[in-house]
XYZ file of C-alpha atoms in Angstrom:
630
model
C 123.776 -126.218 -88.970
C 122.141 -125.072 -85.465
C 118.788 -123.471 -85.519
C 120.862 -120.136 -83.709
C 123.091 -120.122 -86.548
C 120.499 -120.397 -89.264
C 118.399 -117.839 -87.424
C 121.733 -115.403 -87.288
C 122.102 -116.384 -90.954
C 118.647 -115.296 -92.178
C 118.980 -112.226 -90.037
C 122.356 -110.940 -91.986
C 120.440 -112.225 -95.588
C 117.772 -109.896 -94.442
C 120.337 -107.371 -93.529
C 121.740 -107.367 -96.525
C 118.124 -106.927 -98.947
C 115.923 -104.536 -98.214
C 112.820 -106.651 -96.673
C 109.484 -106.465 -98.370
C 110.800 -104.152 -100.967
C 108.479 -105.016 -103.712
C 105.471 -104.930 -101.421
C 106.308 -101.237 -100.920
C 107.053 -100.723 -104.902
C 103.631 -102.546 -105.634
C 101.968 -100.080 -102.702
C 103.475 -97.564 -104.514
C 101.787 -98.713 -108.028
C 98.657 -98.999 -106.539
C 98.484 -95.597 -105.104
C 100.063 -93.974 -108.231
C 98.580 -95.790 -111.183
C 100.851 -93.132 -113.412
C 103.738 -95.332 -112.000
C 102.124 -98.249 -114.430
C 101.086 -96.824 -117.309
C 103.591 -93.967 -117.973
C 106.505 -95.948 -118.164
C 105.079 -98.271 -120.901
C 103.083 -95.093 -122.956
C 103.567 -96.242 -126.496
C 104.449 -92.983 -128.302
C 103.975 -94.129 -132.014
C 100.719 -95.732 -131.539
C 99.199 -93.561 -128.718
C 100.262 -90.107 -129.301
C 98.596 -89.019 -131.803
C 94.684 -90.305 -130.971
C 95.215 -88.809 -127.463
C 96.472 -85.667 -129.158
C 93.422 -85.102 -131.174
C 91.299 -85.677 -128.079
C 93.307 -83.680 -125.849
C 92.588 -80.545 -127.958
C 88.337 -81.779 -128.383
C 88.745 -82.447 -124.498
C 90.187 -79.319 -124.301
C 87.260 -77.551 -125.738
C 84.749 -79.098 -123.703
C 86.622 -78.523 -120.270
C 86.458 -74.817 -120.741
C 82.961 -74.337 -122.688
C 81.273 -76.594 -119.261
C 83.787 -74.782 -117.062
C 82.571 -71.528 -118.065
C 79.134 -73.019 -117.856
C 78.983 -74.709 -114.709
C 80.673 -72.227 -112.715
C 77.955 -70.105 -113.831
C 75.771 -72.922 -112.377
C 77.783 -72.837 -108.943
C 76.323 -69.215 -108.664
C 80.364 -68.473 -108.968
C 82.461 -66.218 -111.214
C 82.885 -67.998 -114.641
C 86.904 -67.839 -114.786
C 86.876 -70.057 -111.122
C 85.289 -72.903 -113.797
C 88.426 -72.172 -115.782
C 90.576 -73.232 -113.081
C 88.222 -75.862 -112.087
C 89.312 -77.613 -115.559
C 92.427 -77.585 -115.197
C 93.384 -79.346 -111.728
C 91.297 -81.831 -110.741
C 92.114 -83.235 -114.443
C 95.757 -83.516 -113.651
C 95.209 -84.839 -109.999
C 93.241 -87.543 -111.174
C 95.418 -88.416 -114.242
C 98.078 -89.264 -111.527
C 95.902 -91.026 -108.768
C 93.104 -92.438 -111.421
C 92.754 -95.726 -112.524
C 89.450 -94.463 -115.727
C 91.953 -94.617 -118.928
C 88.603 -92.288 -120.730
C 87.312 -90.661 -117.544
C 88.165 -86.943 -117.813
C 87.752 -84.725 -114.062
C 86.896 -81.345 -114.164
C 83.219 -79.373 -113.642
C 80.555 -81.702 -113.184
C 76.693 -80.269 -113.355
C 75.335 -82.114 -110.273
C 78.043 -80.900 -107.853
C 77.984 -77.534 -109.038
C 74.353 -77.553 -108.369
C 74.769 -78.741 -105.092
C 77.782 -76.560 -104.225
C 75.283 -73.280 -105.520
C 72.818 -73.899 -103.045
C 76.065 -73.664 -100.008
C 77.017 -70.412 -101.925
C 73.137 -69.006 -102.401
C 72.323 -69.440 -98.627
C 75.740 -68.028 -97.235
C 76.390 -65.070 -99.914
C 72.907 -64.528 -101.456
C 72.452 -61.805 -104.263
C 71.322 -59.079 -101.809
C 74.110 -59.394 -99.875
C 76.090 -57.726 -103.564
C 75.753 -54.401 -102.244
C 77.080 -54.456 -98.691
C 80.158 -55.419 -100.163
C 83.152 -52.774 -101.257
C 82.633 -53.003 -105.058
C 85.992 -51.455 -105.627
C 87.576 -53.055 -103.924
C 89.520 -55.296 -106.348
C 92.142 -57.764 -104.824
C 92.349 -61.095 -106.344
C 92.528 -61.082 -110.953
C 90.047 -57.576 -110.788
C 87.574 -59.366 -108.492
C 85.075 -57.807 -105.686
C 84.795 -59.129 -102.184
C 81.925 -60.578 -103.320
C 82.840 -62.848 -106.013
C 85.618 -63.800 -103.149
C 83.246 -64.683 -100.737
C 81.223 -67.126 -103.305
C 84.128 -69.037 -104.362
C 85.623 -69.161 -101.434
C 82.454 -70.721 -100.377
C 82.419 -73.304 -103.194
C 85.777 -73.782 -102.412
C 84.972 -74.953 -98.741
C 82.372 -77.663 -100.258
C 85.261 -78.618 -102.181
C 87.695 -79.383 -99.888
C 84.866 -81.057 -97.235
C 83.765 -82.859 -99.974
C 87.241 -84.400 -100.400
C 88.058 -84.714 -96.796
C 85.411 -86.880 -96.502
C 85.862 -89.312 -100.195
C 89.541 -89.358 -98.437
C 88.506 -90.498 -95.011
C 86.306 -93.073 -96.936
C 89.182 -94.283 -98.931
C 90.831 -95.111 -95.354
C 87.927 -97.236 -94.051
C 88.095 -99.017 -97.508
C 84.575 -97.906 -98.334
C 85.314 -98.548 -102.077
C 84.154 -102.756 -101.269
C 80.614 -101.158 -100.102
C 80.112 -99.480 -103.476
C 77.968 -102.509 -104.735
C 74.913 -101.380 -102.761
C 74.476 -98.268 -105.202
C 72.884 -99.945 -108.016
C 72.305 -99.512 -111.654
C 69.090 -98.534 -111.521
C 69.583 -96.393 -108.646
C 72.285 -94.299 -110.193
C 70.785 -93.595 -113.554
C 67.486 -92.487 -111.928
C 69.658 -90.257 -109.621
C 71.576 -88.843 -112.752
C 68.562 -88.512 -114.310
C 66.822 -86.487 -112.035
C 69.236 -84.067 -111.052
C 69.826 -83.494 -114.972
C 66.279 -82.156 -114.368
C 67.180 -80.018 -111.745
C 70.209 -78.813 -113.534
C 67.617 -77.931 -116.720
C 65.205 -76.427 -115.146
C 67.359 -74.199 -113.183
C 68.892 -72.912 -116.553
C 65.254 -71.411 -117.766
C 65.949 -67.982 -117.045
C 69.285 -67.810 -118.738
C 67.857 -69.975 -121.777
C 64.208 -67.545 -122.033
C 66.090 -64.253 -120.355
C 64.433 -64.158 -117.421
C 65.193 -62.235 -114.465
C 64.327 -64.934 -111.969
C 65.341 -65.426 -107.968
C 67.353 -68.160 -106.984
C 65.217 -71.114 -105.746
C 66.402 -74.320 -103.910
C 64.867 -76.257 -101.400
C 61.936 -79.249 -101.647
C 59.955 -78.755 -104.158
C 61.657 -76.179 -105.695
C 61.670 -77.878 -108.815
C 57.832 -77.392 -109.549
C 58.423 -73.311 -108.295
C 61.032 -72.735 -110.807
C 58.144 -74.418 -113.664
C 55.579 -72.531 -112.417
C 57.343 -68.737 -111.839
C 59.078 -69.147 -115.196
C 55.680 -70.130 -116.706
C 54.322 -67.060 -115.691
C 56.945 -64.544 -116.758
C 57.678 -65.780 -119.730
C 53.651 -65.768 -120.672
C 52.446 -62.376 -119.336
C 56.233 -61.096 -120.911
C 56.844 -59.208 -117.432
C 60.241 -58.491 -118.557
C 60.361 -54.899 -119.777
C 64.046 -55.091 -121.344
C 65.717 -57.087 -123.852
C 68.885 -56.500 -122.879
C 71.156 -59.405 -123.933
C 73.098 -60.541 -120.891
C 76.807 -61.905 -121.246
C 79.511 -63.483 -119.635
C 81.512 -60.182 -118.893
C 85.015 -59.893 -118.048
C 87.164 -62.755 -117.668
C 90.680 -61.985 -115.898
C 93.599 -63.977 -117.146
C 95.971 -65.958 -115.294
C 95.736 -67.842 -112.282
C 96.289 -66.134 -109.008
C 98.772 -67.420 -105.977
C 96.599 -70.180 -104.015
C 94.936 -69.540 -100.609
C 92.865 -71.749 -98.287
C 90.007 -71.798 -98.518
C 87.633 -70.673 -95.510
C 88.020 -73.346 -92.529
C 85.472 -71.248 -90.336
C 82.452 -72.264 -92.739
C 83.405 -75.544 -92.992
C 80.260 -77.082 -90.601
C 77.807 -74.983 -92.318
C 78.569 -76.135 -95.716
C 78.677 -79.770 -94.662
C 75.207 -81.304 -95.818
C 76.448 -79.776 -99.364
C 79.914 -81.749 -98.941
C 78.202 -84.810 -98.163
C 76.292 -84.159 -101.273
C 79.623 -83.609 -103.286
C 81.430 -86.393 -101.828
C 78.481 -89.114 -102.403
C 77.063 -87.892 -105.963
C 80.509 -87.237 -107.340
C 82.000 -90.113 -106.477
C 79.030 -92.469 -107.224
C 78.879 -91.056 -110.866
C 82.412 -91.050 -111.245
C 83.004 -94.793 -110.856
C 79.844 -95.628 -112.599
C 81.943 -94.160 -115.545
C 85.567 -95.979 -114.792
C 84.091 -99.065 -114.064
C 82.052 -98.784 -117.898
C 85.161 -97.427 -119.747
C 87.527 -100.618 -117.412
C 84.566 -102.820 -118.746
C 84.775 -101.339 -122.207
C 88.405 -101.508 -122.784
C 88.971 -104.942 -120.770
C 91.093 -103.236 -117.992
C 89.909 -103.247 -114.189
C 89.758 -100.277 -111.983
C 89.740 -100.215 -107.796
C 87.023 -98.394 -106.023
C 89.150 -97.813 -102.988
C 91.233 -95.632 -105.248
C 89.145 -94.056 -106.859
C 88.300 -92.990 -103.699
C 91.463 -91.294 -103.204
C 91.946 -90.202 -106.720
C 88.778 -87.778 -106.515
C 89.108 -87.002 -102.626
C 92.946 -85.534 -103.789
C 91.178 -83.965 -107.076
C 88.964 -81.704 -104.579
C 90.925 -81.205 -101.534
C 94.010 -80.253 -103.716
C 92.278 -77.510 -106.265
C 90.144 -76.362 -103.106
C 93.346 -74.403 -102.259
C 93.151 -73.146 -105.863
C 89.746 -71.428 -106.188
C 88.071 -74.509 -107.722
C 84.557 -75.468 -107.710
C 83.808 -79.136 -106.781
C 84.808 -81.613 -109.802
C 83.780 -85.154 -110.973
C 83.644 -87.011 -114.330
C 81.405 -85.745 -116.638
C 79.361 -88.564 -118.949
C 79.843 -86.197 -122.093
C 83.405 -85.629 -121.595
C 83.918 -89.399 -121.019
C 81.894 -90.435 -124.142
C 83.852 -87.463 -126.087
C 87.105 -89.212 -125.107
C 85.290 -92.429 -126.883
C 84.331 -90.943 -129.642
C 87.452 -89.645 -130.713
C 89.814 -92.531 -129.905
C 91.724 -91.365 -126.601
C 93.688 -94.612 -125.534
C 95.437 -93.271 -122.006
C 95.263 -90.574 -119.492
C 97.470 -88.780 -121.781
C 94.599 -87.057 -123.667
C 93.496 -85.427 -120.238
C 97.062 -84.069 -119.737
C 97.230 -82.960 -123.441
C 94.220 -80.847 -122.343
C 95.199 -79.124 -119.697
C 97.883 -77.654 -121.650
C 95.317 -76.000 -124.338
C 92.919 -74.926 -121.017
C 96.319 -73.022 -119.589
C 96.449 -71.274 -123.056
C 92.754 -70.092 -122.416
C 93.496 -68.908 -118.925
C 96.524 -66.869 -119.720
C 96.117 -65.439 -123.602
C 92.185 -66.357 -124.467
C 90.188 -65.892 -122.040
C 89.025 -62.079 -122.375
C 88.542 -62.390 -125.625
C 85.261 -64.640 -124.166
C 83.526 -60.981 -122.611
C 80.785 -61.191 -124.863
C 80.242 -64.618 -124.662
C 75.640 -64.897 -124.347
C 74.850 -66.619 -120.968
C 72.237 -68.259 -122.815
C 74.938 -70.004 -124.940
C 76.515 -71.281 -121.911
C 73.165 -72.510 -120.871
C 72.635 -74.255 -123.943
C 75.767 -76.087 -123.540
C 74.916 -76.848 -120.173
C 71.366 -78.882 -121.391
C 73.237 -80.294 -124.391
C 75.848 -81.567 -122.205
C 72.913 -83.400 -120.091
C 71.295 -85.147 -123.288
C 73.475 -88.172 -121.880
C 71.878 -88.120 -118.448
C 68.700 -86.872 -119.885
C 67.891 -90.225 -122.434
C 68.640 -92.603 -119.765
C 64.528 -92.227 -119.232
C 64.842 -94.775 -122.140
C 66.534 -97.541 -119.140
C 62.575 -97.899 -118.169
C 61.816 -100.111 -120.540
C 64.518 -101.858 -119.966
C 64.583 -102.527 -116.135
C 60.496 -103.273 -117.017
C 61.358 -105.871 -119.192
C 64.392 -107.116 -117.234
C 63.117 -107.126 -113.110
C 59.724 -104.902 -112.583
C 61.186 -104.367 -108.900
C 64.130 -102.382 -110.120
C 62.030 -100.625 -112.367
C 59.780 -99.215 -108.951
C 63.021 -98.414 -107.671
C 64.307 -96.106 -110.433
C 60.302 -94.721 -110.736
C 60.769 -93.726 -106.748
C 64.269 -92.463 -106.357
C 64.053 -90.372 -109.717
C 60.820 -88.360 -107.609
C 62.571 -88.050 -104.827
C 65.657 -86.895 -106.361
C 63.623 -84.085 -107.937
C 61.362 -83.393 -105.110
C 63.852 -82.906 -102.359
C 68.016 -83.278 -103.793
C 70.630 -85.264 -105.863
C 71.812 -86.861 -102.410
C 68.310 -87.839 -100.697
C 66.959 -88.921 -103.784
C 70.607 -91.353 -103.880
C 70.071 -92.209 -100.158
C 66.233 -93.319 -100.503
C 67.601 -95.574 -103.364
C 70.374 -97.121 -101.689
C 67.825 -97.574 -98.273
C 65.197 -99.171 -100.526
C 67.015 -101.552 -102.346
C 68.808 -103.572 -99.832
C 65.933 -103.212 -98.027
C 63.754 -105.299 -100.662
C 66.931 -108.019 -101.245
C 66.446 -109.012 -97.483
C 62.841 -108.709 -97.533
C 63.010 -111.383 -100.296
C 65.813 -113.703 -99.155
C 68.006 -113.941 -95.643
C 71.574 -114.683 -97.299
C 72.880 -115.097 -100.229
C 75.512 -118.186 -101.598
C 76.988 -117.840 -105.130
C 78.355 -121.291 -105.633
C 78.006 -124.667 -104.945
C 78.249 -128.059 -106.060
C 74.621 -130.443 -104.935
C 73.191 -134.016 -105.344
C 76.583 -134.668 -107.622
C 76.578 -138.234 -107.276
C 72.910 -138.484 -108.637
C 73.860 -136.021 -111.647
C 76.907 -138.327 -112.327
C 74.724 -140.907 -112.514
C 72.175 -139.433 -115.225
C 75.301 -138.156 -116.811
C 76.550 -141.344 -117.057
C 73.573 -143.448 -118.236
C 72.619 -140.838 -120.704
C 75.889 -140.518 -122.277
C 76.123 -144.476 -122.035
C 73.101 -144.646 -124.177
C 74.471 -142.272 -126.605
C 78.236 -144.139 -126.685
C 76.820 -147.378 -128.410
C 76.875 -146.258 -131.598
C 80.260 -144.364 -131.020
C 83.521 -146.128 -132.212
C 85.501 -148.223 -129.759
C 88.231 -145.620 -129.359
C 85.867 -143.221 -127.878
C 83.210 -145.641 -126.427
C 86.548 -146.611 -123.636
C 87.397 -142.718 -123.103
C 84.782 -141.139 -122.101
C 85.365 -140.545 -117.858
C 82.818 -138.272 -115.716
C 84.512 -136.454 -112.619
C 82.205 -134.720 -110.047
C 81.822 -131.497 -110.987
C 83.863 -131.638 -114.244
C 83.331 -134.233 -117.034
C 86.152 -135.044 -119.557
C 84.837 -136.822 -122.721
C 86.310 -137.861 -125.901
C 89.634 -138.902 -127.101
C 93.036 -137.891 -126.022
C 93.688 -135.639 -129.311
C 89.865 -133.900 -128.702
C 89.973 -133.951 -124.813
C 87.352 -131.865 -123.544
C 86.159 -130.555 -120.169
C 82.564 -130.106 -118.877
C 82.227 -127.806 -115.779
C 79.095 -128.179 -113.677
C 78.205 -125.111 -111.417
C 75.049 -125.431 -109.574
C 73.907 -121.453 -108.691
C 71.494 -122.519 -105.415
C 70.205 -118.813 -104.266
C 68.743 -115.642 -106.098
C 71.171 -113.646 -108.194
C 71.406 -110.296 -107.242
C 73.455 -107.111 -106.828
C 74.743 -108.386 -103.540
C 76.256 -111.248 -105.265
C 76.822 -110.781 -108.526
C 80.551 -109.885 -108.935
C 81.170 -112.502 -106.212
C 79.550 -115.246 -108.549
C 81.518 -113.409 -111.668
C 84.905 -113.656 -109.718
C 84.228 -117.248 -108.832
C 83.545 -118.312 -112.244
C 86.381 -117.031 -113.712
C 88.944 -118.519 -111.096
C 87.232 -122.055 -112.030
C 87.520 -121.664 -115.706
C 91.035 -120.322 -115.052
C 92.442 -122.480 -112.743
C 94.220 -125.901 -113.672
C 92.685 -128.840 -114.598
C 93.703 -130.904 -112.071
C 91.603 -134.479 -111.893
C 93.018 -135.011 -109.374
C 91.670 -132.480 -106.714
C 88.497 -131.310 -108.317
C 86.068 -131.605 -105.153
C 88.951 -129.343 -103.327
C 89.219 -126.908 -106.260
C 85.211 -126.151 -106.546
C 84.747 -126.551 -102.770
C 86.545 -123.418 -102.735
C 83.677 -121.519 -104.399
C 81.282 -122.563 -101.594
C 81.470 -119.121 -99.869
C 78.583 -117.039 -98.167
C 78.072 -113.899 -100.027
C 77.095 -111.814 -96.945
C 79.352 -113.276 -94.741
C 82.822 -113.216 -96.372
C 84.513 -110.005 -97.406
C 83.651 -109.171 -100.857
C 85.729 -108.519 -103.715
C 85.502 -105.673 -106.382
C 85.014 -108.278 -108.953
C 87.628 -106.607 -111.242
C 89.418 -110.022 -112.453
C 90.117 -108.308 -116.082
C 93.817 -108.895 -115.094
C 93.265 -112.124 -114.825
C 90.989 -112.682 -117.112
C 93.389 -110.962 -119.695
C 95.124 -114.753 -119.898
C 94.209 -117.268 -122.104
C 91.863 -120.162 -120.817
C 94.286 -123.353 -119.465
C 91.775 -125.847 -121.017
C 92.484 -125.646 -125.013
C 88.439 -127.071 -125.053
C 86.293 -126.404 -122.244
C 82.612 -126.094 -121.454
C 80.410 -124.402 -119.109
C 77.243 -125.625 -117.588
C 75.306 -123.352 -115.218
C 72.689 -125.505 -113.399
C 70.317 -122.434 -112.946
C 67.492 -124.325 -110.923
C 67.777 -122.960 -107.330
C 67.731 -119.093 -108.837
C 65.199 -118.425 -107.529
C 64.557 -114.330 -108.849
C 67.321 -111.828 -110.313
C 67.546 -108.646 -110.696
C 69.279 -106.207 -113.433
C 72.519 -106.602 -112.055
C 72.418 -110.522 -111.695
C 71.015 -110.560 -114.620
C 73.738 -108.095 -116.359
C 76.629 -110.321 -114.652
C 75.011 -113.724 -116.303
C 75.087 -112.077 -119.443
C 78.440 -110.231 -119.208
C 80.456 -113.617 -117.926
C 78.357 -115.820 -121.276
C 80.108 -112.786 -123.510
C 83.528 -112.987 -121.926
C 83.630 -116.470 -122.266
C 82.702 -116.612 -125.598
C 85.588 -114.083 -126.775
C 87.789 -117.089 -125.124
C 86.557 -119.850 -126.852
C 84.605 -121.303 -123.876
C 81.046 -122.630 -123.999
C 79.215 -121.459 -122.380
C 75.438 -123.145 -121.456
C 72.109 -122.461 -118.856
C 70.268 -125.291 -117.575
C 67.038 -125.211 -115.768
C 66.191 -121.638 -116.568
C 62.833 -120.176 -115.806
C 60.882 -118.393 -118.386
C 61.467 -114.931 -116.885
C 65.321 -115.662 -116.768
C 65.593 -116.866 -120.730
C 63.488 -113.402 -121.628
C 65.784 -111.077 -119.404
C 68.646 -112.486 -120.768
C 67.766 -112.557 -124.233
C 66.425 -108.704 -123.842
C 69.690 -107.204 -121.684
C 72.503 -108.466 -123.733
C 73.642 -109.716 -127.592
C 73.370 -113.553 -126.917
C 74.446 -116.237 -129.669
C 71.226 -116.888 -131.769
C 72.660 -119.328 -133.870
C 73.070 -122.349 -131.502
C 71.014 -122.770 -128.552
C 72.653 -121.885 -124.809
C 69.685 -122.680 -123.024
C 68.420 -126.580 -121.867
C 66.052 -128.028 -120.111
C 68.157 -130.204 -117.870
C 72.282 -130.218 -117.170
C 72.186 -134.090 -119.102
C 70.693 -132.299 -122.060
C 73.346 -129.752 -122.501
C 76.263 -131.778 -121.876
C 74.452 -134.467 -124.664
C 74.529 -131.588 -126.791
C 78.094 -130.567 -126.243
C 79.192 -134.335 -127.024
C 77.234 -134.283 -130.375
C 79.075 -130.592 -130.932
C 82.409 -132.270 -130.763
C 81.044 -135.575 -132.825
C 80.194 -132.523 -135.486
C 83.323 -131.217 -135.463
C 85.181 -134.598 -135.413
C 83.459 -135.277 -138.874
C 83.672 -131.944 -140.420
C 87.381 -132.186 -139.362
C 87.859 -135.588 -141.542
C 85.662 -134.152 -144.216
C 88.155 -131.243 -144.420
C 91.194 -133.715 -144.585
């Protein structure tokens, strides 16, 4: 056949199938997870746990809607409605299985001070109070939420535009330590801030730098020279029900409201994902950070139009989903259904709901944000440096705002990584002819007393060793890690490992299969480190060993340290060894301290030739306590 008539061929084959169909119906799965899960939603087994959390879901979403509304200096029925969306939005675009959207404390604090500055109090009276348009509301509960609507849809605009430049690969920067002091400190803004509702105080709205200390210090005062002359019990009020026809919300505000949106968009997101990736890490499924990007841009943009308040996931709602067994998205949905019965049947029946019941709920909802002051010891213990960087960012989050406080964290951690090292490498295999060689001699030493079947079977590859006997054939990888371990590299050094201890066992290529690991950190494009799908497969080697030759890491920090310990665990629940050579002092102690390590044999050696002697006399153990058994 001519190449013209094989050309004409192909182009009539193509013709006749739709080309690159299943990279559009893959496309498609990405950017509607629902697409993947829905379809295989195992009624019998799933139904009923994520009915039971639906309806405790259910009762969170509208107690915290209620509450933070409040907190967004907005009517309370807008939180209402700001449970209900976002949560269905993100059931279709998320990838969090336990990560319930809806009102979220720090962006309704940050949205409030958007609202305070364009529609302040004082401004109650030049409106037409009977004027009553929208559910029984006055202009001037319009104008609020119509403000808080605009940071909403900003805030969304911009996650969205990030999702286009692929931002989601960047989200490594913001690190542990960074996020939970953030948290941490705007769950002391959000406290303080409910004083006057908790005492009954009848205080000005402050916001600003250093408006933290002023709202100590005035509600200090009033509440010890008791300058409040009434007792009055103050309540929720009126609470329309149903949800009105949507409208857009204000465009002409939109560039005065857009250090708040910036707010939104960064805090929301960053404690959103901190969630998804703990409940994908949890539950052994992997989540994208790119989508999540759209996911909670389209779960603000969307209810903007709807008279929402901003949204995000909320750490009590996520660890209420835990507690009570939720398996899919399905609980979130289930949810919605009992928050639409609130909105059209109970929700006047809530008019003499106590404000200072909804702030209670609002601190009680923190406690999760508020005991993560118990991480110091842990980041002491772990890296002192990341320690001084939670110590810093939690006062500036507190002194200034949620987003500076996330900003000067972000700034001053990368800039302490390059101040202590130019680049970064993950893996790499050195000086493996003169460690075959001490691998050799040592186990040469130790094969005299072995039988002859064994003494003529034992073979040492570079970068692997095989030893033993055809029916107990075991492999020995070798991974030298030659540069500091650290948040930049982490997940690169997590995804590498698990690719080697995946891949085939080839002996005959393995200089070209490790070579492949021998990739620059801050050079090549980094990966989200989610290989749960992959990992989700049984290891190809039915016995297999792991030797990390730890002597060129140099220093760590949490995260490194969190990834070393994370990997030992996963390999473990495979049946993989998994062993540390070369470790310093500070290493073995952060380990030991950060996660659940295996007490009862030892993981750590003093040299690579010492583990792999001791993983020879494991199998020599097991090799007699097998013939014992027969």
């Amino acid at each position: 056949m001519t190449g013209a008539k094989r050309k004409k061929k192909n182009v009539l084959r193509g013709k006749m199938h739709p080309p690159h169909w299943e990279d559009i119906k893959q496309w498609w799965k990405r950017r509607l997870p629902i697409l993947e899960w829905a379809p295989q939603y195992n009624l019998r087994e799933n139904l009923l746990p994520d009915t039971v959390s639906g309806v405790m879901l259910a009762v969170q979403q509208v107690t915290q809607g209620l509450s933070f509304a409040i907190l967004s200096s907005v009517h309370p029925v807008f939180g209402l409605y700001g449970s209900l969306f976002p949560a269905i939005i993100y059931a279709i675009f998320g990838m969090g299985r336990h990560v319930a959207t809806g009102t979220f404390a720090l962006t309704s604090l940050i949205s409030a001070n958007a609202v305070e500055r364009l529609v302040p109090q004082s401004s109650r009276n030049l409106t037409t109070q009977n004027n009553f348009s929208v559910l029984g509301l006055s202009d001037f509960e319009l104008q609020r939420i119509g403000v808080a609507a605009a940071v909403s849809f900003l805030g969304g605009v911009i996650q969205m535009v990030m999702f286009v430049l692929q931002l989601g690969s960047a989200t490594f920067l913001v690190t542990e330590p960074v996020i939970s002091a953030m948290t941490t400190g705007a769950a002391t803004h959000v406290v303080t801030s409910q004083v006057k509702y908790l005492l009954g105080i009848k205080m000005p709205y402050i916001s600003g730098p250093l408006g933290f200390f002023y709202i100590i210090a005035a509600s200090f005062a009033c509440y010890c020279t008791n300058m409040e002359n009434t007792y009055g019990l103050e309540v929720v009020g009126h609470i329309p029900n149903g949800i009105p026809p949507p409208r857009a919300p204000p465009m002409n505000i939109l560039s005065a409201v857009l250090t708040e949106a910036f707010g939104v968009a960064l805090v929301g997101y960053v404690a959103s994902l901190s969630l998804a990736q703990g409940s994908a890490k949890k539950f052994k499924y992997s989540v994208d950070d790119n989508q999540e990007f759209l996911a909670h841009g389209l779960s603000n943009v969307i209810p903007s139009f709807f008279f929402c308040i901003p949204s995000a996931a909320a750490m009590g709602r996520t660890a209420g989903l835990y507690s009570t067994g939720a398996k899919t998205q399905v609980a979130c949905l289930i949810s919605c259904i009992f928050v639409l019965i609130v909105i059209y049947a109970i929700g006047p029946l809530l008019y003499w709901l106590p404000m200072c019941v909804l702030a209670s709920i609002i601190v009680v909802g923190l406690k999760g944000m508020l005991i993560q002051f118990r991480d110091l010891k842990k980041y002491w213990n772990v890296d002192k440096i990341d320690w001084g960087i939670w110590i810093s960012t939690y006062i500036f989050t507190i002194c200034f705002a949620a987003n500076v406080g996330l900003l000067f964290g972000v700034v001053c951690t990368i800039a302490i990584v390059i101040g202590r090292f130019p680049r970064a490498k993950t893996l790499s295999i050195t000086n493996m002819k003169e460690l075959e060689f001490k691998v050799k001699t040592e186990m040469h030493d130790n094969t005299e007393n072995w039988p002859p079947s064994e003494r003529t079977n034992v073979k040492v590859f570079p970068g692997s060793l095989k030893t033993g006997s055809k029916e107990t054939l075991q492999q020995v990888k070798i991974i030298s890690i030659n540069n500091p371990l650290v948040f930049l590299n982490a997940k690169k050094l997590n995804t590498d490992l698990m690719k080697i201890i995946l891949e085939g066992n080839d002996s005959s290529h393995p200089l070209d299969d490790v070579n492949k690991c021998e990739q620059n950190t801050l050079l090549n494009p980094l990966s989200n480190g989610n290989c749960n799908e992959e990992t989700s497969q049984p290891c190809p080697c039915e016995k297999c060993s792991l030797v990390l030759d730890c002597n060129g890491l140099t220093f760590f920090d949490y995260t490194g340290v969190s990834t070393l310990v994370e990997l030992y665990l996963d390999c473990k629940s495979r049946g993989v060894d998994v062993f540390l050579a070369n470790c310093t002092a500070s290493l073995i102690k952060a380990m030991t301290y950060c996660g659940d390590l295996d007490t009862e044999k030892p993981i750590f050696f003093d040299s690579v030739s010492a583990a792999i002697n001791t993983i020879q006399s494991n199998k020599n153990l097991n090799k007699v306590s097998d013939h014992s058994e027969v």
